[in-house]
JSON list of C-alpha atoms in Angstrom, two decimals:
[
{"chain": "F", "resi": 1, "resn": "MET", "atom": "CA", "xyz": [140.56, 15.10, 265.72]},
{"chain": "F", "resi": 2, "resn": "ASN", "atom": "CA", "xyz": [139.02, 14.24, 269.09]},
{"chain": "F", "resi": 3, "resn": "LEU", "atom": "CA", "xyz": [135.67, 13.51, 267.43]},
{"chain": "F", "resi": 4, "resn": "ALA", "atom": "CA", "xyz": [137.29, 11.33, 264.77]},
{"chain": "F", "resi": 5, "resn": "LEU", "atom": "CA", "xyz": [139.08, 9.33, 267.47]},
{"chain": "F", "resi": 6, "resn": "TRP", "atom": "CA", "xyz": [135.85, 8.85, 269.43]},
{"chain": "F", "resi": 7, "resn": "ILE", "atom": "CA", "xyz": [134.05, 7.69, 266.28]},
{"chain": "F", "resi": 8, "resn": "ALA", "atom": "CA", "xyz": [136.88, 5.29, 265.42]},
{"chain": "F", "resi": 9, "resn": "ALA", "atom": "CA", "xyz": [136.92, 3.92, 268.96]},
{"chain": "F", "resi": 10, "resn": "GLY", "atom": "CA", "xyz": [133.15, 3.52, 268.97]},
{"chain": "F", "resi": 11, "resn": "LEU", "atom": "CA", "xyz": [133.16, 1.74, 265.62]},
{"chain": "F", "resi": 12, "resn": "LEU", "atom": "CA", "xyz": [135.97, -0.59, 266.66]},
{"chain": "F", "resi": 13, "resn": "ALA", "atom": "CA", "xyz": [134.24, -1.25, 269.99]},
{"chain": "F", "resi": 14, "resn": "VAL", "atom": "CA", "xyz": [131.06, -2.31, 268.18]},
{"chain": "F", "resi": 15, "resn": "ILE", "atom": "CA", "xyz": [133.09, -4.61, 265.91]},
{"chain": "F", "resi": 16, "resn": "ALA", "atom": "CA", "xyz": [134.83, -6.10, 268.94]},
{"chain": "F", "resi": 17, "resn": "LEU", "atom": "CA", "xyz": [131.54, -6.49, 270.82]},
{"chain": "F", "resi": 18, "resn": "VAL", "atom": "CA", "xyz": [129.84, -8.33, 267.96]},
{"chain": "F", "resi": 19, "resn": "GLY", "atom": "CA", "xyz": [132.86, -10.59, 267.43]},
{"chain": "F", "resi": 20, "resn": "GLY", "atom": "CA", "xyz": [133.23, -11.21, 271.14]},
{"chain": "F", "resi": 21, "resn": "VAL", "atom": "CA", "xyz": [129.60, -12.12, 271.68]},
{"chain": "F", "resi": 22, "resn": "THR", "atom": "CA", "xyz": [129.68, -14.42, 268.66]},
{"chain": "F", "resi": 23, "resn": "LYS", "atom": "CA", "xyz": [132.85, -16.24, 269.71]},
{"chain": "F", "resi": 24, "resn": "THR", "atom": "CA", "xyz": [131.85, -16.45, 273.36]},
{"chain": "F", "resi": 25, "resn": "PHE", "atom": "CA", "xyz": [128.23, -17.57, 273.07]},
{"chain": "F", "resi": 26, "resn": "VAL", "atom": "CA", "xyz": [127.82, -19.29, 269.67]},
{"chain": "F", "resi": 27, "resn": "PRO", "atom": "CA", "xyz": [128.87, -22.96, 269.66]},
{"chain": "F", "resi": 28, "resn": "LYS", "atom": "CA", "xyz": [132.13, -23.68, 267.88]},
{"chain": "F", "resi": 29, "resn": "GLU", "atom": "CA", "xyz": [130.46, -26.11, 265.47]},
{"chain": "F", "resi": 30, "resn": "LYS", "atom": "CA", "xyz": [128.01, -23.43, 264.34]},
{"chain": "F", "resi": 31, "resn": "LEU", "atom": "CA", "xyz": [130.85, -20.93, 263.87]},
{"chain": "F", "resi": 32, "resn": "ALA", "atom": "CA", "xyz": [132.81, -23.44, 261.79]},
{"chain": "F", "resi": 33, "resn": "ALA", "atom": "CA", "xyz": [129.81, -23.87, 259.48]},
{"chain": "F", "resi": 34, "resn": "GLN", "atom": "CA", "xyz": [129.63, -20.13, 258.74]},
{"chain": "F", "resi": 35, "resn": "ARG", "atom": "CA", "xyz": [131.53, -18.48, 255.91]},
{"chain": "F", "resi": 36, "resn": "GLY", "atom": "CA", "xyz": [134.89, -17.36, 257.28]},
{"chain": "F", "resi": 37, "resn": "GLY", "atom": "CA", "xyz": [134.58, -19.51, 260.38]},
{"chain": "F", "resi": 38, "resn": "GLU", "atom": "CA", "xyz": [136.60, -22.41, 259.04]},
{"chain": "F", "resi": 39, "resn": "TRP", "atom": "CA", "xyz": [139.51, -21.47, 261.29]},
{"chain": "F", "resi": 40, "resn": "THR", "atom": "CA", "xyz": [137.52, -22.58, 264.31]},
{"chain": "F", "resi": 41, "resn": "GLY", "atom": "CA", "xyz": [137.70, -26.17, 263.08]},
{"chain": "F", "resi": 42, "resn": "HIS", "atom": "CA", "xyz": [141.45, -26.08, 263.82]},
{"chain": "F", "resi": 43, "resn": "ALA", "atom": "CA", "xyz": [141.06, -24.52, 267.28]},
{"chain": "F", "resi": 44, "resn": "SER", "atom": "CA", "xyz": [139.73, -25.77, 270.59]},
{"chain": "F", "resi": 45, "resn": "ALA", "atom": "CA", "xyz": [136.44, -24.48, 271.94]},
{"chain": "F", "resi": 46, "resn": "GLY", "atom": "CA", "xyz": [138.33, -22.94, 274.86]},
{"chain": "F", "resi": 47, "resn": "PHE", "atom": "CA", "xyz": [140.63, -21.02, 272.52]},
{"chain": "F", "resi": 48, "resn": "VAL", "atom": "CA", "xyz": [137.69, -19.66, 270.51]},
{"chain": "F", "resi": 49, "resn": "ARG", "atom": "CA", "xyz": [135.89, -18.65, 273.70]},
{"chain": "F", "resi": 50, "resn": "THR", "atom": "CA", "xyz": [139.07, -17.00, 275.03]},
{"chain": "F", "resi": 51, "resn": "LEU", "atom": "CA", "xyz": [139.35, -14.92, 271.87]},
{"chain": "F", "resi": 52, "resn": "GLY", "atom": "CA", "xyz": [135.73, -13.92, 272.35]},
{"chain": "F", "resi": 53, "resn": "VAL", "atom": "CA", "xyz": [136.35, -12.80, 275.91]},
{"chain": "F", "resi": 54, "resn": "LEU", "atom": "CA", "xyz": [139.41, -10.81, 274.76]},
{"chain": "F", "resi": 55, "resn": "GLU", "atom": "CA", "xyz": [137.25, -9.09, 272.16]},
{"chain": "F", "resi": 56, "resn": "LEU", "atom": "CA", "xyz": [134.64, -8.23, 274.78]},
{"chain": "F", "resi": 57, "resn": "LEU", "atom": "CA", "xyz": [137.36, -6.78, 277.00]},
{"chain": "F", "resi": 58, "resn": "ALA", "atom": "CA", "xyz": [138.67, -4.80, 274.04]},
{"chain": "F", "resi": 59, "resn": "ALA", "atom": "CA", "xyz": [135.22, -3.35, 273.41]},
{"chain": "F", "resi": 60, "resn": "ALA", "atom": "CA", "xyz": [135.09, -2.17, 277.01]},
{"chain": "F", "resi": 61, "resn": "GLY", "atom": "CA", "xyz": [138.71, -0.99, 277.02]},
{"chain": "F", "resi": 62, "resn": "LEU", "atom": "CA", "xyz": [138.24, 1.22, 273.97]},
{"chain": "F", "resi": 63, "resn": "ILE", "atom": "CA", "xyz": [135.37, 3.20, 275.50]},
{"chain": "F", "resi": 64, "resn": "LEU", "atom": "CA", "xyz": [134.95, 2.86, 279.27]},
{"chain": "F", "resi": 65, "resn": "PRO", "atom": "CA", "xyz": [138.31, 4.15, 280.55]},
{"chain": "F", "resi": 66, "resn": "ALA", "atom": "CA", "xyz": [137.85, 7.45, 278.73]},
{"chain": "F", "resi": 67, "resn": "ALA", "atom": "CA", "xyz": [134.11, 7.73, 279.27]},
{"chain": "F", "resi": 68, "resn": "LEU", "atom": "CA", "xyz": [134.45, 7.14, 283.02]},
{"chain": "F", "resi": 69, "resn": "ASP", "atom": "CA", "xyz": [137.77, 9.01, 283.28]},
{"chain": "F", "resi": 70, "resn": "ILE", "atom": "CA", "xyz": [139.34, 6.04, 285.06]},
{"chain": "F", "resi": 71, "resn": "ALA", "atom": "CA", "xyz": [142.79, 5.22, 283.66]},
{"chain": "F", "resi": 72, "resn": "PRO", "atom": "CA", "xyz": [142.15, 6.70, 280.19]},
{"chain": "F", "resi": 73, "resn": "VAL", "atom": "CA", "xyz": [145.68, 5.61, 279.23]},
{"chain": "F", "resi": 74, "resn": "MET", "atom": "CA", "xyz": [144.12, 2.16, 278.76]},
{"chain": "F", "resi": 75, "resn": "VAL", "atom": "CA", "xyz": [142.45, 3.28, 275.51]},
{"chain": "F", "resi": 76, "resn": "PRO", "atom": "CA", "xyz": [145.68, 3.40, 273.45]},
{"chain": "F", "resi": 77, "resn": "VAL", "atom": "CA", "xyz": [146.98, 0.30, 275.28]},
{"chain": "F", "resi": 78, "resn": "THR", "atom": "CA", "xyz": [143.81, -1.56, 274.29]},
{"chain": "F", "resi": 79, "resn": "ALA", "atom": "CA", "xyz": [144.19, -0.33, 270.71]},
{"chain": "F", "resi": 80, "resn": "VAL", "atom": "CA", "xyz": [147.77, -1.68, 270.57]},
{"chain": "F", "resi": 81, "resn": "CYS", "atom": "CA", "xyz": [146.52, -5.02, 271.89]},
{"chain": "F", "resi": 82, "resn": "TRP", "atom": "CA", "xyz": [143.87, -5.02, 269.17]},
{"chain": "F", "resi": 83, "resn": "VAL", "atom": "CA", "xyz": [146.61, -4.44, 266.56]},
{"chain": "F", "resi": 84, "resn": "LEU", "atom": "CA", "xyz": [148.39, -7.54, 267.85]},
{"chain": "F", "resi": 85, "resn": "LEU", "atom": "CA", "xyz": [145.16, -9.54, 267.79]},
{"chain": "F", "resi": 86, "resn": "MET", "atom": "CA", "xyz": [144.52, -8.49, 264.18]},
{"chain": "F", "resi": 87, "resn": "ILE", "atom": "CA", "xyz": [148.02, -9.50, 263.14]},
{"chain": "F", "resi": 88, "resn": "GLY", "atom": "CA", "xyz": [147.26, -12.98, 264.44]},
{"chain": "F", "resi": 89, "resn": "ALA", "atom": "CA", "xyz": [143.88, -12.99, 262.68]},
{"chain": "F", "resi": 90, "resn": "MET", "atom": "CA", "xyz": [145.49, -11.91, 259.41]},
{"chain": "F", "resi": 91, "resn": "ILE", "atom": "CA", "xyz": [148.06, -14.70, 259.63]},
{"chain": "F", "resi": 92, "resn": "THR", "atom": "CA", "xyz": [145.35, -17.28, 260.41]},
{"chain": "F", "resi": 93, "resn": "HIS", "atom": "CA", "xyz": [143.03, -16.19, 257.60]},
{"chain": "F", "resi": 94, "resn": "GLY", "atom": "CA", "xyz": [145.96, -15.86, 255.19]},
{"chain": "F", "resi": 95, "resn": "ARG", "atom": "CA", "xyz": [147.01, -19.44, 255.83]},
{"chain": "F", "resi": 96, "resn": "LEU", "atom": "CA", "xyz": [143.48, -20.56, 254.98]},
{"chain": "F", "resi": 97, "resn": "GLY", "atom": "CA", "xyz": [143.39, -18.48, 251.80]},
{"chain": "F", "resi": 98, "resn": "GLN", "atom": "CA", "xyz": [140.64, -16.18, 253.12]},
{"chain": "F", "resi": 99, "resn": "TYR", "atom": "CA", "xyz": [142.09, -13.01, 251.65]},
{"chain": "F", "resi": 100, "resn": "VAL", "atom": "CA", "xyz": [138.89, -10.97, 251.91]},
{"chain": "F", "resi": 101, "resn": "LEU", "atom": "CA", "xyz": [138.95, -11.56, 255.67]},
{"chain": "F", "resi": 102, "resn": "VAL", "atom": "CA", "xyz": [142.64, -10.62, 255.74]},
{"chain": "F", "resi": 103, "resn": "LEU", "atom": "CA", "xyz": [141.67, -7.33, 254.11]},
{"chain": "F", "resi": 104, "resn": "GLY", "atom": "CA", "xyz": [138.94, -6.77, 256.71]},
{"chain": "F", "resi": 105, "resn": "ASN", "atom": "CA", "xyz": [141.38, -7.50, 259.52]},
{"chain": "F", "resi": 106, "resn": "ALA", "atom": "CA", "xyz": [143.84, -5.05, 257.95]},
{"chain": "F", "resi": 107, "resn": "LEU", "atom": "CA", "xyz": [141.11, -2.40, 258.03]},
{"chain": "F", "resi": 108, "resn": "TYR", "atom": "CA", "xyz": [140.45, -3.10, 261.72]},
{"chain": "F", "resi": 109, "resn": "LEU", "atom": "CA", "xyz": [144.20, -3.01, 262.38]},
{"chain": "F", "resi": 110, "resn": "SER", "atom": "CA", "xyz": [144.45, 0.40, 260.68]},
{"chain": "F", "resi": 111, "resn": "LEU", "atom": "CA", "xyz": [141.58, 1.73, 262.76]},
{"chain": "F", "resi": 112, "resn": "ALA", "atom": "CA", "xyz": [143.22, 0.47, 265.95]},
{"chain": "F", "resi": 113, "resn": "ALA", "atom": "CA", "xyz": [146.59, 1.96, 264.95]},
{"chain": "F", "resi": 114, "resn": "PHE", "atom": "CA", "xyz": [144.86, 5.31, 264.32]},
{"chain": "F", "resi": 115, "resn": "ILE", "atom": "CA", "xyz": [143.35, 5.16, 267.82]},
{"chain": "F", "resi": 116, "resn": "ALA", "atom": "CA", "xyz": [146.63, 4.08, 269.42]},
{"chain": "F", "resi": 117, "resn": "VAL", "atom": "CA", "xyz": [148.66, 6.87, 267.85]},
{"chain": "F", "resi": 118, "resn": "GLY", "atom": "CA", "xyz": [145.91, 9.46, 268.19]},
{"chain": "F", "resi": 119, "resn": "ARG", "atom": "CA", "xyz": [145.20, 8.79, 271.85]},
{"chain": "F", "resi": 120, "resn": "SER", "atom": "CA", "xyz": [148.84, 8.44, 272.87]},
{"chain": "F", "resi": 121, "resn": "THR", "atom": "CA", "xyz": [150.40, 11.40, 271.05]},
{"chain": "F", "resi": 122, "resn": "VAL", "atom": "CA", "xyz": [148.07, 13.58, 268.97]},
{"chain": "F", "resi": 123, "resn": "GLU", "atom": "CA", "xyz": [145.00, 13.94, 271.21]},
{"chain": "F", "resi": 124, "resn": "PRO", "atom": "CA", "xyz": [145.61, 12.21, 274.56]},
{"chain": "F", "resi": 125, "resn": "PHE", "atom": "CA", "xyz": [142.97, 12.36, 277.27]},
{"chain": "F", "resi": 126, "resn": "THR", "atom": "CA", "xyz": [145.43, 13.68, 279.87]},
{"chain": "F", "resi": 127, "resn": "GLY", "atom": "CA", "xyz": [147.52, 16.82, 279.67]}
]
């Protein structure tokens, strides 16, 4: 179970890292032109960049606390925060009729819920 949780956290961290880098460093206009990026047309550049920074922090929070053994309790906390972020993403994409993206967000939400439950009750890092 420990290995499955590490794999899930690593996969979700990579997803968060890619999304965070994209939202933080790619101009909003270029994001809006991409498939699935239409939601950025309704948001300010600061909001999009803030979401990107949150995703970068999530990528770090899913791996570093446990890997460095500094406040490993932050891993399930980060996973719960990711669940909340995905709920917002699902609502946003649902309103725009982007149901394939809603399904993808639901998959990410499930992965984060698995990590949150697994690292808080089933296989926590601390005794």
